[in-house]
Amino acid sequence: MSATLPHGRIVATGNEAAAYGAMLARVRAIGCYPITPQTLIVERLADLVAGREDVEYANLESEHSMFGYVIAAARAGVRTFTATSSQGLLYAHEQLHRASRERVPLVVVNVNRAVFAPWSIEPDLTDSMSQRDTGWVQLYCSTAQEVLDSVLCAYRIAETALLPVMVCEEGFLLSHTSETLDVPDQERVDAFIPELAPPAEWVLDPNVPRTFSALPEANDYYAFQRNVAEALDDARTIIARVAAEFTAHFGRAKVGALELNGSPGASRALVAIGAVAETARELLDDDDDLLLVRVHAYRPFPFDELAAALSGASHVTVVDRAAAFGSYGPLGCDVRALGVPATNVVAGLGGAEVTPDTLRRVLDRRDEKVVYA
Amino acid sequence: MREMLLVGRGGEGVVIASQILADTFARAGFCVQSFPEFKAERRGAPISAFLRWDTQPIHRRFKLRQCDVLVDVSASPPSPQLLATVRPGGLVVLNRETRFAHAGAFEIARVPGARIAQRNGIVSSEGRPMGNMAVLGASVKLLAPGALAFLEEAIRARMGAHGPANATAAREGYAACTRQRARPGDEAVEAMAEAKPVARRAMFAVSTTSSLHTNTGAWSLDRPVLLDACNDCALCALFCPEGAMTRTDGEMSIDYLYCKGCGICEVVCPVKGAIAMEAVPA
């Protein structure tokens, strides 16, 4: 017999929040392969779908197959879910390119974990940030509540933009952290997420045999790539609109692209993502001249919103919790692409501690080159 | 904000205890955050979990290195290094029958968790009493005495069919908790200065010695012993996660250098009375 989906105010982990979000979105096909620190998501889902015949729960032999499975299931016209982490995401890399280029509206939770070598199961964002060019929408969370809410929004974004969405949460710091979580009622979620209505021309139908993604002429190939670029650009508007609708529908604020805290007119700005950005909020207790910018929607990158947020700051510091060897950190690259000469510090790799003291020291730095602190 | 460190051994319910306490404090109206220290833990390996609670939202997201409250679920005495993580004015809660002859700038309280667990039939699959619920009861009495009903609710919500017995153990732990007064002759414990993590720089992540030198047997509280009834079938060797059970020249032996005392051998042994668990000699 299946476990019951909780509702109302409970204490739960980020991984439980992810599983509950997927169930509330009424997913019909779940692809599974275990990896720490993700495994608790598919374990919780197994409890919730046990004995149910309206949900297919498939144990696959690898993450590569798992992404192939959810792509094919989505192609059959059903809503899917899967989750992975680190090496699993990297192993599925070529499927990520395929999912966006085939315009498959997947929702995937990636539990951020450092990348081999040496081995680490601790959090950093290198796994998903190194996938930033694969054409996926990427949403980075800083609380368990935001994981659940983002999974719900992700289905709306994915199915409107016809692009895959990756919801990211840091291992342990979110995935295994128990905190207060409001789980909405099923009826309320049903009113927010309509039934999946995939484009008829790509739903697999054994009675209508066709070829998918076969070898086109070069110019046609190019046009398909341009389509993806434009769809991802357009997703900015969709992300903002879905967040606004979520806020109105559930009565709980949902961040769109950016979350701003602190003084809007401050001379110093700190740009960060995820747990680091959440920890940074403690700096505001005794710092009146600081603007905190937390990037939630990292792809498509919110250039216009960020430029507006940083317009008053004379010194900008960007903290990346991801390595991108040979250039600035991923977030540092994007902020510098705005023409902002930000100091870019890479911190917290492999779960290395980032405390308010770490961030105070970082804010005092003035560097042209990327700094591995 | 207050910060708690919970410690014990894998299999003693340390992480569940931290989650139940988080739920308890949330039901009492606090903002909470609880998470385990996650290494390659297994039954018997040292384990820890963290808990923060506050009347205001908690934003910090990193592990604790110092705490206001240290809760030791295991029955073994906490090390001086562990006690040194307690901030001045803090509290130490121990699963212990007898007085703990140490003193520092913190208060010590104890609860006979093993006895309470045994009485309520709360034992691990190896038959070891689980002191975690009594320790939770004691912690709630010391930190939020009005929240006992919330603790019982949280336990019932989490423990399913085992809820009533576990809630009883927590209630008995609440009642049986005693605060300890310092006495002359107690061993002094110094508070640790805020430790800074040290990053080493090396080009290759290669160890200098074999992992054969990691004597995981030092983690064990209990250990198996082979008795005369053992017929040397070596079934236990198939299940032993450490490869500590071997049959040489037709005779079984146990390598205590690596045996973590998980007790799996005793559970899988098909012969009654062939393996017994005993406390590791001091």
XYZ file of C-alpha atoms in Angstrom, chain A residues 119-363:
245
model
C 35.777 11.509 -4.077
C 33.439 13.743 -2.155
C 29.761 13.483 -1.359
C 29.669 17.029 0.017
C 27.940 19.909 -1.731
C 29.100 22.259 -4.440
C 27.456 23.376 -7.677
C 30.079 22.225 -10.192
C 27.950 19.271 -11.328
C 24.943 21.233 -12.597
C 26.770 24.478 -13.433
C 29.037 22.543 -15.785
C 25.795 21.587 -17.603
C 24.748 25.224 -18.023
C 25.194 25.198 -21.816
C 22.912 22.208 -22.461
C 19.770 24.302 -23.026
C 17.999 23.578 -19.742
C 16.285 26.036 -17.440
C 18.160 25.887 -14.115
C 16.589 26.959 -10.818
C 18.766 26.987 -7.670
C 17.048 26.757 -4.275
C 17.996 27.941 -0.805
C 15.281 26.342 1.382
C 13.254 23.114 1.384
C 10.140 25.203 0.758
C 11.716 26.688 -2.326
C 12.509 23.159 -3.579
C 8.855 22.124 -3.382
C 7.559 25.399 -4.821
C 10.143 25.356 -7.621
C 9.251 21.794 -8.634
C 5.614 22.893 -8.994
C 6.622 25.975 -10.994
C 9.073 23.884 -13.038
C 6.238 21.841 -14.580
C 4.477 25.036 -15.630
C 7.698 26.488 -17.059
C 8.758 23.271 -18.814
C 5.394 22.595 -20.390
C 4.919 26.200 -21.518
C 8.441 26.709 -22.902
C 8.795 23.084 -24.082
C 12.190 22.926 -22.447
C 13.570 20.718 -19.665
C 13.939 22.288 -16.211
C 16.533 21.341 -13.609
C 15.711 22.241 -10.001
C 18.916 22.259 -7.958
C 19.396 21.926 -4.199
C 22.707 21.492 -2.388
C 23.376 18.062 -0.898
C 22.956 17.799 2.883
C 22.725 21.569 3.413
C 19.283 21.322 1.810
C 18.706 17.710 0.776
C 19.087 16.233 4.269
C 18.159 19.279 6.336
C 14.849 19.001 8.184
C 12.985 22.288 8.409
C 9.472 23.681 8.322
C 7.657 22.948 5.072
C 4.163 23.929 3.963
C 2.739 21.248 1.679
C -0.220 22.558 -0.320
C -3.426 20.572 -0.838
C -3.751 18.503 -4.000
C -6.804 20.448 -5.200
C -4.917 23.710 -4.956
C -2.002 22.309 -6.947
C -4.385 20.845 -9.532
C -5.791 24.339 -10.045
C -2.244 25.642 -10.634
C -0.842 22.916 -12.906
C -3.171 21.989 -15.763
C -3.099 18.521 -17.290
C -0.189 17.956 -19.642
C -1.163 18.782 -23.205
C 1.873 17.914 -25.327
C 2.075 18.977 -28.995
C 0.282 16.278 -30.972
C 3.014 16.127 -33.601
C 5.553 14.696 -31.183
C 3.497 12.294 -29.116
C 4.591 8.743 -29.863
C 1.800 6.789 -31.490
C 2.354 3.232 -32.702
C -0.375 3.766 -35.294
C 1.484 6.717 -36.788
C 5.093 5.631 -37.294
C 7.512 8.523 -37.822
C 11.209 9.250 -37.454
C 12.343 11.586 -34.680
C 15.482 13.735 -34.789
C 16.881 12.175 -37.957
C 19.754 13.747 -39.905
C 18.632 17.132 -41.343
C 20.338 19.459 -43.831
C 22.953 21.713 -42.229
C 20.827 24.845 -42.424
C 17.896 23.009 -40.906
C 20.137 21.730 -38.102
C 21.203 25.309 -37.450
C 17.592 26.468 -37.328
C 16.746 23.854 -34.690
C 19.600 25.130 -32.516
C 18.402 28.714 -32.941
C 14.945 27.585 -31.851
C 16.386 26.298 -28.570
C 18.323 29.534 -27.989
C 15.192 31.602 -28.587
C 12.980 29.347 -26.467
C 15.427 29.626 -23.561
C 15.561 33.413 -23.980
C 11.764 33.533 -23.963
C 11.682 31.360 -20.834
C 12.698 34.465 -18.802
C 9.226 35.895 -19.225
C 7.618 32.536 -18.446
C 9.675 32.119 -15.239
C 8.618 35.578 -14.033
C 4.973 35.059 -14.938
C 4.752 31.603 -13.305
C 6.372 32.955 -10.122
C 3.857 35.810 -9.978
C 0.961 33.407 -10.547
C 2.317 31.049 -7.892
C 2.533 33.900 -5.386
C -1.050 34.945 -6.088
C -2.437 31.395 -6.148
C -0.766 29.958 -3.040
C -0.363 33.190 -1.064
C 3.335 32.466 -0.554
C 6.034 34.594 -2.205
C 7.862 32.774 -4.999
C 11.129 34.195 -6.284
C 11.311 34.549 -10.070
C 14.846 35.110 -11.335
C 16.457 37.011 -8.447
C 15.904 37.561 -4.750
C 17.124 40.885 -3.368
C 17.784 41.556 0.322
C 19.471 44.437 2.140
C 19.754 48.028 0.953
C 18.744 48.668 -2.688
C 20.967 51.793 -2.768
C 24.023 50.155 -1.167
C 27.496 50.843 -2.552
C 28.496 47.158 -2.166
C 26.686 44.176 -3.657
C 27.199 40.452 -3.085
C 25.923 38.066 -5.764
C 25.618 34.388 -4.822
C 23.507 31.257 -5.251
C 21.905 28.666 -2.976
C 23.056 28.010 0.587
C 25.870 30.584 0.377
C 23.373 33.295 -0.539
C 21.094 32.211 2.307
C 23.946 32.258 4.841
C 24.906 35.739 3.573
C 21.638 37.111 4.942
C 23.239 37.058 8.402
C 25.602 39.812 7.186
C 22.635 42.166 6.972
C 22.231 42.088 10.770
C 25.078 44.608 11.113
C 25.730 45.912 7.596
C 23.521 48.721 6.252
C 25.561 49.261 3.098
C 25.158 45.892 1.439
C 22.824 44.544 -1.226
C 22.455 40.752 -1.442
C 21.483 39.324 -4.789
C 20.543 35.653 -4.807
C 20.317 34.188 -8.300
C 17.490 31.637 -8.378
C 17.017 31.251 -12.152
C 20.569 30.821 -13.402
C 19.622 29.668 -16.920
C 18.357 31.572 -18.775
C 20.616 34.105 -17.061
C 18.654 37.159 -15.834
C 20.890 39.820 -17.401
C 18.384 42.694 -17.364
C 17.161 42.155 -13.789
C 20.728 41.771 -12.541
C 21.959 44.884 -14.356
C 19.113 46.853 -12.790
C 19.812 45.421 -9.316
C 23.538 46.223 -9.519
C 23.168 49.681 -11.097
C 23.795 51.559 -7.839
C 26.696 49.458 -6.536
C 30.269 50.675 -6.949
C 31.766 47.378 -5.838
C 30.337 43.977 -6.739
C 31.526 40.654 -5.305
C 30.443 37.370 -6.881
C 30.789 34.148 -4.896
C 30.761 30.970 -6.951
C 30.364 27.574 -5.287
C 31.511 25.901 -8.503
C 34.790 25.463 -10.316
C 35.149 26.396 -13.984
C 38.874 25.986 -14.518
C 40.610 28.341 -16.934
C 38.235 31.282 -16.573
C 36.098 33.024 -13.962
C 33.618 30.951 -12.004
C 30.310 30.273 -13.821
C 28.428 33.058 -12.056
C 31.480 35.321 -12.251
C 31.582 34.898 -16.051
C 27.945 35.893 -16.397
C 28.203 38.954 -14.145
C 31.349 40.070 -15.971
C 29.491 39.594 -19.263
C 27.296 42.476 -18.053
C 30.382 44.675 -18.043
C 30.512 44.747 -14.240
C 34.163 44.383 -13.120
C 33.201 42.153 -10.199
C 35.615 40.471 -7.824
C 34.950 36.768 -8.311
C 35.680 34.359 -5.481
C 35.276 30.594 -5.721
C 34.438 29.217 -2.267
C 32.861 26.224 -0.592
C 33.952 23.538 -3.061
C 33.342 20.010 -1.793
C 31.389 21.319 1.179
C 34.195 23.587 2.421
C 32.633 25.842 4.997
C 31.263 29.242 4.003
C 30.305 31.203 7.115
C 29.378 34.880 7.580
C 33.059 35.450 8.532
C 34.199 33.880 5.252
C 31.892 36.224 3.366
C 33.027 39.315 5.323
C 36.623 38.543 4.330
C 35.561 37.989 0.735
C 33.767 41.345 0.631
